[in-house]
Coordinates of C-alpha atoms and ligand atoms in Angstrom, one line a residue:
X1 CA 95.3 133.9 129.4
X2 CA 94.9 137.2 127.8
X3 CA 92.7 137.6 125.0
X4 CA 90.7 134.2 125.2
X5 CA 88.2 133.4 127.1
X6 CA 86.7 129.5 127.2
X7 CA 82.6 130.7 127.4
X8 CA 83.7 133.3 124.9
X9 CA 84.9 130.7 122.3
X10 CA 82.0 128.4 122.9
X11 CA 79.6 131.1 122.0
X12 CA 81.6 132.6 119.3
X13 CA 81.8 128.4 118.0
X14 CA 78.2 128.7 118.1
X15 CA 78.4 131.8 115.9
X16 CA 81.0 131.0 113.7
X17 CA 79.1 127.6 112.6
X18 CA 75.8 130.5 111.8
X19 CA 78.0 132.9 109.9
X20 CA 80.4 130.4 107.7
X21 CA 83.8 133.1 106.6
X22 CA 82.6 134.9 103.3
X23 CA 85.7 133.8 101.3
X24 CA 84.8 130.2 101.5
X25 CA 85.4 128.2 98.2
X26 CA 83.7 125.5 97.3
X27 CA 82.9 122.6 100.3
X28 CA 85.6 120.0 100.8
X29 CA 84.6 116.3 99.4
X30 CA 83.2 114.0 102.0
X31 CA 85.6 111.5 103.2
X32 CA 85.0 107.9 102.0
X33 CA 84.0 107.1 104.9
X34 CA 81.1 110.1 104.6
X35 CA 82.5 112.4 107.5
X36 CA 83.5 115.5 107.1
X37 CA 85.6 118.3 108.7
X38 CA 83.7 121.2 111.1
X39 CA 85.0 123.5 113.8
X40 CA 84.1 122.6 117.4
X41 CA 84.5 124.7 120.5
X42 CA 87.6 124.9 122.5
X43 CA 88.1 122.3 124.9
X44 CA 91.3 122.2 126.5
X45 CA 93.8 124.8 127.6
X46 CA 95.7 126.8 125.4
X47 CA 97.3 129.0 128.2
X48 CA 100.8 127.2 128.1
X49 CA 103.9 129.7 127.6
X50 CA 105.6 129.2 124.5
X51 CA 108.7 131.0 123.0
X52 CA 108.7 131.9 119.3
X53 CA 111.4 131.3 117.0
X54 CA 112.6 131.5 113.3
X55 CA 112.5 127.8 111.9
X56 CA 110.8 125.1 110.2
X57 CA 107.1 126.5 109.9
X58 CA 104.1 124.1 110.5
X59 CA 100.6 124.7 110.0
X60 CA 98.6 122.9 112.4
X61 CA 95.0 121.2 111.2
X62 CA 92.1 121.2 113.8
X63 CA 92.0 122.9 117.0
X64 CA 91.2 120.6 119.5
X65 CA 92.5 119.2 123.1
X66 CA 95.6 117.1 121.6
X67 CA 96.4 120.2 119.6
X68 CA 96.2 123.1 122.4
X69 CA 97.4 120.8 125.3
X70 CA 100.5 119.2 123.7
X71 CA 101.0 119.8 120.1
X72 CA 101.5 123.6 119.8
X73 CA 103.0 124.1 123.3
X74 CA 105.5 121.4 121.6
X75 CA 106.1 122.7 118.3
X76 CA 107.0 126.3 119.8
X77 CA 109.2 124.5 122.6
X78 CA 111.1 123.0 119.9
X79 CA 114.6 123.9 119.1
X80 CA 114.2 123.6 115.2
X81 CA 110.3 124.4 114.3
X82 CA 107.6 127.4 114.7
X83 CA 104.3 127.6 113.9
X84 CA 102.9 129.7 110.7
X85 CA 99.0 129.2 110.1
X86 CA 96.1 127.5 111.7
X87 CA 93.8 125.1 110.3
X88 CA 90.3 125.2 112.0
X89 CA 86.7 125.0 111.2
X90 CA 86.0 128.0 114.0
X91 CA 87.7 131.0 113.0
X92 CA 86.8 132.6 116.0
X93 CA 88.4 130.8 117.8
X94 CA 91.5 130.0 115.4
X95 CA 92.0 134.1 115.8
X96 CA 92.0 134.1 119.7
X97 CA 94.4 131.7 119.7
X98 CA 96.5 133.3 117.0
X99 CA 96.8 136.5 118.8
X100 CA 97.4 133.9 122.0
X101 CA 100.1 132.4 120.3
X102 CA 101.5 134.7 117.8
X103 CA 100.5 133.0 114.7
X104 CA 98.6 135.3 111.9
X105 CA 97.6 132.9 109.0
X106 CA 94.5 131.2 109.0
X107 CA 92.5 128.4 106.9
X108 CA 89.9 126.7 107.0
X109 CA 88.8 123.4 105.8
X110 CA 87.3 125.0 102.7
X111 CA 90.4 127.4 101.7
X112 CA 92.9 124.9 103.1
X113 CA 94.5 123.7 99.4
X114 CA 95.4 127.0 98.7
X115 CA 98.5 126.3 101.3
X116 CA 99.9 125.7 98.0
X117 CA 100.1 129.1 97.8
X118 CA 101.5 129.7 100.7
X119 CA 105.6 129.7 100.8
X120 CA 105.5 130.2 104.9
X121 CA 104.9 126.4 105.2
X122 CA 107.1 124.0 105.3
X123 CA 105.1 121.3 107.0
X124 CA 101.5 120.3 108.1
X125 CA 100.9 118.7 111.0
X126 CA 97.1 116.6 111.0
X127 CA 95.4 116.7 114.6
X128 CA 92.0 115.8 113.1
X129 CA 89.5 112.3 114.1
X130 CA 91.0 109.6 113.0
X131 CA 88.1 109.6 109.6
X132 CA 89.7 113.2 108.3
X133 CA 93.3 111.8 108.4
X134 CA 93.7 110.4 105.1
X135 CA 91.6 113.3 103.6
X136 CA 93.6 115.9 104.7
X137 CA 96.9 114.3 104.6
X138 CA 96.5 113.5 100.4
X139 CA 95.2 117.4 100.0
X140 CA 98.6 118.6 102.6
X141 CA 100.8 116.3 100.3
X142 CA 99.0 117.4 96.7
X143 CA 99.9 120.8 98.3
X144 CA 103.7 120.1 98.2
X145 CA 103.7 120.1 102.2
X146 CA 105.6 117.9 104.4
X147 CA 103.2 116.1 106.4
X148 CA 103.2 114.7 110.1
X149 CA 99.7 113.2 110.8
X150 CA 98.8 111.6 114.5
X151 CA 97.9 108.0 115.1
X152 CA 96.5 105.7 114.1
X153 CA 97.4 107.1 110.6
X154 CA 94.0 106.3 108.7
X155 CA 91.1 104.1 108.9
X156 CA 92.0 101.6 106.4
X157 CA 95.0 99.9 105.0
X158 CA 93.3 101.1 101.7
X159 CA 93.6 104.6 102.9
X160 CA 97.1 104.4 104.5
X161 CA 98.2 103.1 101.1
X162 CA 96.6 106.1 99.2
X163 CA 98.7 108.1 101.8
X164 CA 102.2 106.5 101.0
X165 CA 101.4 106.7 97.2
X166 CA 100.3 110.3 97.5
X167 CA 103.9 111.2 99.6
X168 CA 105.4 109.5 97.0
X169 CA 103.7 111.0 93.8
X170 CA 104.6 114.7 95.8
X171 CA 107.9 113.6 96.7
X172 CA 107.4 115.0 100.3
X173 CA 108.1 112.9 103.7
X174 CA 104.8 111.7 105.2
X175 CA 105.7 110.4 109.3
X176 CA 102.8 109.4 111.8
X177 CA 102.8 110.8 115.2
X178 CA 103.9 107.9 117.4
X179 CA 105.6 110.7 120.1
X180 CA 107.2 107.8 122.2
X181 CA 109.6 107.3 119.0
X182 CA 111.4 110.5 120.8
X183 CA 110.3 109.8 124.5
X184 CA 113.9 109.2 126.6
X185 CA 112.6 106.7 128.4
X186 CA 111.0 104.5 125.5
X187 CA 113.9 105.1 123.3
X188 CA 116.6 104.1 126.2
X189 CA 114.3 100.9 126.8
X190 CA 113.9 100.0 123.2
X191 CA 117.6 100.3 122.6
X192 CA 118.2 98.2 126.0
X193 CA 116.1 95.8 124.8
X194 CA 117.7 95.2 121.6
X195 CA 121.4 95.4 122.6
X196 CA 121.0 92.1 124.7
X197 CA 120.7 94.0 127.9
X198 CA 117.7 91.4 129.6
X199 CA 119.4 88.6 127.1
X200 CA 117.4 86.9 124.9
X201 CA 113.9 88.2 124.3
X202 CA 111.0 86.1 125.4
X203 CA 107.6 87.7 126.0
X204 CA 106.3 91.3 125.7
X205 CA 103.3 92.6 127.4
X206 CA 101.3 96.0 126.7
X207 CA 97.8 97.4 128.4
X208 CA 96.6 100.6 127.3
X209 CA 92.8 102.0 128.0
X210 CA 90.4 104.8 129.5
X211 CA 86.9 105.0 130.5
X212 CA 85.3 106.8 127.4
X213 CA 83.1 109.4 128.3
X214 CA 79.8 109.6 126.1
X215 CA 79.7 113.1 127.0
X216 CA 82.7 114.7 126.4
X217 CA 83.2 115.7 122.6
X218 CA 86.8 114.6 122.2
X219 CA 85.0 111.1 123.2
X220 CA 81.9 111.1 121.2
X221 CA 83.7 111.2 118.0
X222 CA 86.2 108.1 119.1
X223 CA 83.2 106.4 119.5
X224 CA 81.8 106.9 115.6
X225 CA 82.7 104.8 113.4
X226 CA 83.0 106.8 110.5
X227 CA 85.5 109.3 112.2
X228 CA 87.0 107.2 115.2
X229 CA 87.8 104.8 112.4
X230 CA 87.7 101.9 114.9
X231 CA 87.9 101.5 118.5
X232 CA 90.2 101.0 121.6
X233 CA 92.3 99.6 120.0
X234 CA 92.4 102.1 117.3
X235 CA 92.4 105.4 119.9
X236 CA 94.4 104.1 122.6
X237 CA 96.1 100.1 122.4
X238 CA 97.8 101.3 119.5
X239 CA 100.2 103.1 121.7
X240 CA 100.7 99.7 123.6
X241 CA 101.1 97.5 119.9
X242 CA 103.3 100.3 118.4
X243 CA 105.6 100.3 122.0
X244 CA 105.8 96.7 121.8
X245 CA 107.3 96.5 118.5
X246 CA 109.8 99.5 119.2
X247 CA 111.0 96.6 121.4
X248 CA 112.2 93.9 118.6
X249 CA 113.6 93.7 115.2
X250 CA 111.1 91.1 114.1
X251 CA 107.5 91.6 112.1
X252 CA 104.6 89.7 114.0
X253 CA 103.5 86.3 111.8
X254 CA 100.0 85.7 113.6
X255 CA 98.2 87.7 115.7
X256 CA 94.7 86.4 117.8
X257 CA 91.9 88.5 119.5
X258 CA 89.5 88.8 121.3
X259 CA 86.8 91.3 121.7
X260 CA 86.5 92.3 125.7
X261 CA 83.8 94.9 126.9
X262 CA 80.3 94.6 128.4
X263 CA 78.0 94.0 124.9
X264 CA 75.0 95.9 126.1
X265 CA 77.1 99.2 127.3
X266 CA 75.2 102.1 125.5
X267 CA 78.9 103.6 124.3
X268 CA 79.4 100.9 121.8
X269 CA 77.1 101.0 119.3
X270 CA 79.4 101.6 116.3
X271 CA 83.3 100.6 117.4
X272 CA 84.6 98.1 119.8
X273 CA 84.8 99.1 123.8
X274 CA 88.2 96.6 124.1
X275 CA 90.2 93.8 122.9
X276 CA 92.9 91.3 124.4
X277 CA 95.4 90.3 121.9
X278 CA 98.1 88.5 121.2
X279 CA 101.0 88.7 118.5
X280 CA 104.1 85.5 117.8
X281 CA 107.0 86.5 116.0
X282 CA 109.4 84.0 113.9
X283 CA 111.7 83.3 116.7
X284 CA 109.0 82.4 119.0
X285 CA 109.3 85.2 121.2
X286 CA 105.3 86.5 122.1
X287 CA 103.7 89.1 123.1
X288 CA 100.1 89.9 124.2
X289 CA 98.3 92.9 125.5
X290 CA 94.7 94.4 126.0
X291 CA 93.1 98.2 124.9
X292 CA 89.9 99.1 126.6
X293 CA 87.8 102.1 126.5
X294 CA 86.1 100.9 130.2
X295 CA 88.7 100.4 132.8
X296 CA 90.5 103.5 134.2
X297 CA 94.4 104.1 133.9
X298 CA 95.6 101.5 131.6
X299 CA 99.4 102.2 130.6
X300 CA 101.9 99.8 130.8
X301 CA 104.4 97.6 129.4
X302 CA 106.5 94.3 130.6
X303 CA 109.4 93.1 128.5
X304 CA 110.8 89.6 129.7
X305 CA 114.5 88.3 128.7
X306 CA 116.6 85.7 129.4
X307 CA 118.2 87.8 131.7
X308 CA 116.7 90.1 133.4
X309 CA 113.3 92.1 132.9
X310 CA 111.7 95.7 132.5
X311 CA 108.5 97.2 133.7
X312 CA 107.3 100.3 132.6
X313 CA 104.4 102.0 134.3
X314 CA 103.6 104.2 133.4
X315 CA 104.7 103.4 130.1
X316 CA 104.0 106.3 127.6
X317 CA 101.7 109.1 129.4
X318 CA 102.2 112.8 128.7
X319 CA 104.5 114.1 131.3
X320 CA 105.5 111.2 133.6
X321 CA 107.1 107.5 132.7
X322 CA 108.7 105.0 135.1
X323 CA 110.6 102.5 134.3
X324 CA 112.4 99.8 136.7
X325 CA 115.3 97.1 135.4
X326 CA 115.4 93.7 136.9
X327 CA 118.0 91.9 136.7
X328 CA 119.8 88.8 138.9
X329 CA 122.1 89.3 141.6
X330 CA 121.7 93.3 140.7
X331 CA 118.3 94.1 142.1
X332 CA 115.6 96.5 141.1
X333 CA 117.5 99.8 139.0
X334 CA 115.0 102.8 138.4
X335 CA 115.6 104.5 135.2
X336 CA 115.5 108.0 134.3
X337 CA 116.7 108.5 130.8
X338 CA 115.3 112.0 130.5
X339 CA 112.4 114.7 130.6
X340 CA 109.2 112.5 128.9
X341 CA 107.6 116.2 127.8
X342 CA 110.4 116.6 125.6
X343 CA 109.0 114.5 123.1
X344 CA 106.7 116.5 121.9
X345 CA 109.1 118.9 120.7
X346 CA 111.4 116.6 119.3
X347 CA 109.0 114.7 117.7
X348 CA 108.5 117.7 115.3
X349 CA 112.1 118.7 115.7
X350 CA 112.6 115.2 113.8
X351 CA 110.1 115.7 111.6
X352 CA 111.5 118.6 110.7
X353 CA 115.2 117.3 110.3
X354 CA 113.7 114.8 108.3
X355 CA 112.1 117.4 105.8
X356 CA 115.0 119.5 105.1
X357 CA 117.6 116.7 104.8
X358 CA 115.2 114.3 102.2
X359 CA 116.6 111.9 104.8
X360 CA 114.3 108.8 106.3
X361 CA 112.1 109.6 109.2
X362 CA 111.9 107.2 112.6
X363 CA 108.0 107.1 112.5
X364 CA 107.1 106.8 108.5
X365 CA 103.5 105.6 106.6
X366 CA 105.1 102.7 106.3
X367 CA 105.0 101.8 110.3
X368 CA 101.5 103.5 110.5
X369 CA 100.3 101.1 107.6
X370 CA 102.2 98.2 109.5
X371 CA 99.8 98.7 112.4
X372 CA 96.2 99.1 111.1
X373 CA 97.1 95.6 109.1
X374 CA 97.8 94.2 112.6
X375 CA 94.5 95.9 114.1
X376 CA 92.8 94.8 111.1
X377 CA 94.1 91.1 111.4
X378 CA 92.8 91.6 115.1
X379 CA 89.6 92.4 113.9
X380 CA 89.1 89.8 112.1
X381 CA 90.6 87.2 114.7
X382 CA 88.0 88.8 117.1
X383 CA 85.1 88.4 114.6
X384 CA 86.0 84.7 113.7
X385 CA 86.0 84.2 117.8
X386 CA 89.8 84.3 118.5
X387 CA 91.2 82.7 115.3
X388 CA 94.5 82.8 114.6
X389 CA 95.6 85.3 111.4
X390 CA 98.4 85.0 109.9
X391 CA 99.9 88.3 108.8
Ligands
NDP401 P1 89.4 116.8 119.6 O1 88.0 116.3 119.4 O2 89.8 117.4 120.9 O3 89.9 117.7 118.5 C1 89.7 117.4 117.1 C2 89.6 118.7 116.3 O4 89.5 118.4 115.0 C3 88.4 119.6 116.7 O5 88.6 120.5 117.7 C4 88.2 120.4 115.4 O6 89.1 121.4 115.3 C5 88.7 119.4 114.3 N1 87.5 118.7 113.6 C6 87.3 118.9 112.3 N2 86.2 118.2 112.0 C7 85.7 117.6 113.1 C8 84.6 116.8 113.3 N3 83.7 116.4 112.3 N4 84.4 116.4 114.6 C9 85.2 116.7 115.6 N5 86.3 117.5 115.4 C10 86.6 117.9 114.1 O7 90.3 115.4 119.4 P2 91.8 115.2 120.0 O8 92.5 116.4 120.0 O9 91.7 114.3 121.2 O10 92.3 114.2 118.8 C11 92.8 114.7 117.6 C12 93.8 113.7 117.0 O11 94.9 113.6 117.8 C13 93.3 112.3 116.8 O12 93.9 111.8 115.6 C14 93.8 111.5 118.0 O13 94.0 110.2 117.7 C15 95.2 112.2 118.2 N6 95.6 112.2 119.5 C16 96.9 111.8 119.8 C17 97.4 111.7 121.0 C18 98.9 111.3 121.2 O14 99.3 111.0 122.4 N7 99.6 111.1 120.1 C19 96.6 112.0 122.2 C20 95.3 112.5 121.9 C21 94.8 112.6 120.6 P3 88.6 122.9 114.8 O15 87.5 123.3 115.7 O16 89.8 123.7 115.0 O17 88.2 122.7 113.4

């Protein structure tokens, strides 16, 4: 990696944070949920090869391991988008990446609504804790931008609404970041799935989790209330919820929960460490599925039919998914319906498409909204003991 240096960024964090940039405006407002934005250090490796192009141009907000590792390297392996400005809290090290990657803009949390300004973005893609999303997202809109923020899309349903309204009011496309929309392998299941291939659907399964690390920064803020904005099942059995209902046409009626994670473990003071769920749908078809930050490699996804049934396992990683096809009298078929790093650059290749044609996005507010209501609803089943909610 020429030009950056890890122990050089972590000092120059250190100095950055003593020496704030001199054209700072006023501070940004803290959140409603009383976080704010700050640079951290680099963690993560930015020393991926990338290939620059002449397309739709992103800025990317906050710096971090998600960002370096899969979001940039995506957005300049894309076939459609570049990159135009950084957003970061550490300037130092938004500049040692920029001459890394070959992007010259910068902003910072405190100059970044003069983007409006700025006729070299097109869209804004949000790689902040979960408690900056909705913040950041209503600024990116007010500033005329396209936006693309990760999952889960906000804290609240309150905020996810404020979202929506704000795309709205701007008349811009707002998506959330659900990559396995574009994964190959998730798509080809999902489609599968719903063109009768395993007959009739019956039952749907979905287990996603890590072992949080109390030590590792990416980790310590998931664990915050105020800007993980819940817990597992925020952070990480979202992926399995979301992949679940990729699988069917129909909306969940109740959902039931149950919180599942050693009460007295130091990490979870202020967000749950795990829940086991379960969702029914009108038909009567079910599904049920568990997120946990304290068991260790937790991805992966049954779907039963009539006729035959799918495993996935992994189901949604980075750079690896296997799927397998059961059906009778035909044995076990291994699928392999395409590259799964791809996603990454055609999740903003979509975006993108998306943008320029006013035309509806696969991943929009609306499904991100859809999903903290069911988290919510699990909440509150969990809190009531395993109650059912009706959604
Ligand atoms: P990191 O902690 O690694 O990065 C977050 C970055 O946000 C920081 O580096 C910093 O960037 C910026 N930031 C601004 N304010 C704060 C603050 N108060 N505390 C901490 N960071 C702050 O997190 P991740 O990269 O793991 O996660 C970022 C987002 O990406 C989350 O929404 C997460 O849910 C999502 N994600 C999605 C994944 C997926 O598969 N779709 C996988 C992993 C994460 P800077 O220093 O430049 O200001």
């Amino acid at each position: 990696m020429t030009g950056i240096n890890r122990r050089n960024l972590f000092m120059a964090a250190g100095a950055a944070a003593a020496a704030p940039l001199a054209a700072a405006a006023a501070p940004p407002a803290i959140s409603a949920a009383g976080v704010k934005a700050e640079g951290q250090p680099v963690i993560g490796n930015p020393d991926i090869p990338m290939e620059p192009g002449k397309r739709t141009r992103w800025a990317v907000v906050g710096l971090g391991t998600f960002a370096l590792g899969q979001v940039i390297p995506g957005i300049l392996a894309s076939d459609k988008c570049t990159i135009s400005a950084f957003v970061s809290g550490n300037p130092q090290k938004a500049k040692e990446l920029g001459a890394h990657y070959g992007v010259t803009k910068f902003y910072d949390y405190n100059t970044f609504d003069s983007i409006a300004n700025d006729k070299e973005i097109d869209c804004v893609y949000i790689v902040l804790p979960v408690g900056l999303h909705a913040e950041y997202t209503i600024r990116a809109l007010k500033a005329g931008k396209h936006v693309l923020c990760e999952k889960p899309m906000a804290s609240t349903v309150a905020e996810c609404e404020a979202m929506i309204a704000a795309a709205k009011a701007a008349n811009r496309q707002l998506g959330v970041a659900y990559r396995v929309h574009f994964e190959p392998n998730n798509v080809d299941v999902a489609r599968r799935v719903r063109a009768g291939e395993i007959g009739t659907l019956r039952y749907l399964t979905g287990d996603a989790g890590f072992n949080a690390n109390l030590n590792w920064p990416p980790h310590v803020w998931r664990l915050q209330k105020g800007l993980g904005g819940g817990g597992s099942m925020y952070d990480i059995g979202i992926y399995a919820l979301n992949g679940v209902l990729m699988c069917t046409d129909e909306e969940p009626v109740s959902v039931s929960a149950v919180y599942s994670y050693p009460k007295d473990d130091a990490r979870f003071k202020e967000v749950e460490g795990g829940v086991d769920w379960r969702m029914t749908f009108p038909s009567g078809v079910s599904a049920q599925g568990s997120s946990s930050y304290c068991y260790f490699g937790g991805n992966r996804q049954k779907i039963f039919g009539s006729e035959g049934s799918i495993i996935m396992d992994p189901a949604n990683t980075y750079y690896e998914q296997r799927v397998s096809i059961q059906k009778p009298g035909s044995g076990i078929m291994e699928l392999h319906a395409g590259n799964p790093y791809t996603q990454f650059a055609a999740q903003v290749d979509g975006f993108a498409e998306a943008a320029r044609t006013n035309t509806p996005h696969r991943t929009p507010g609306e499904m991100g909204l859809r999903d903290i209501r069911l988290i919510q609803a699990m909440y509150r089943s969990a809190d009531a003991g395993g109650a059912n909610v009706k959604v």
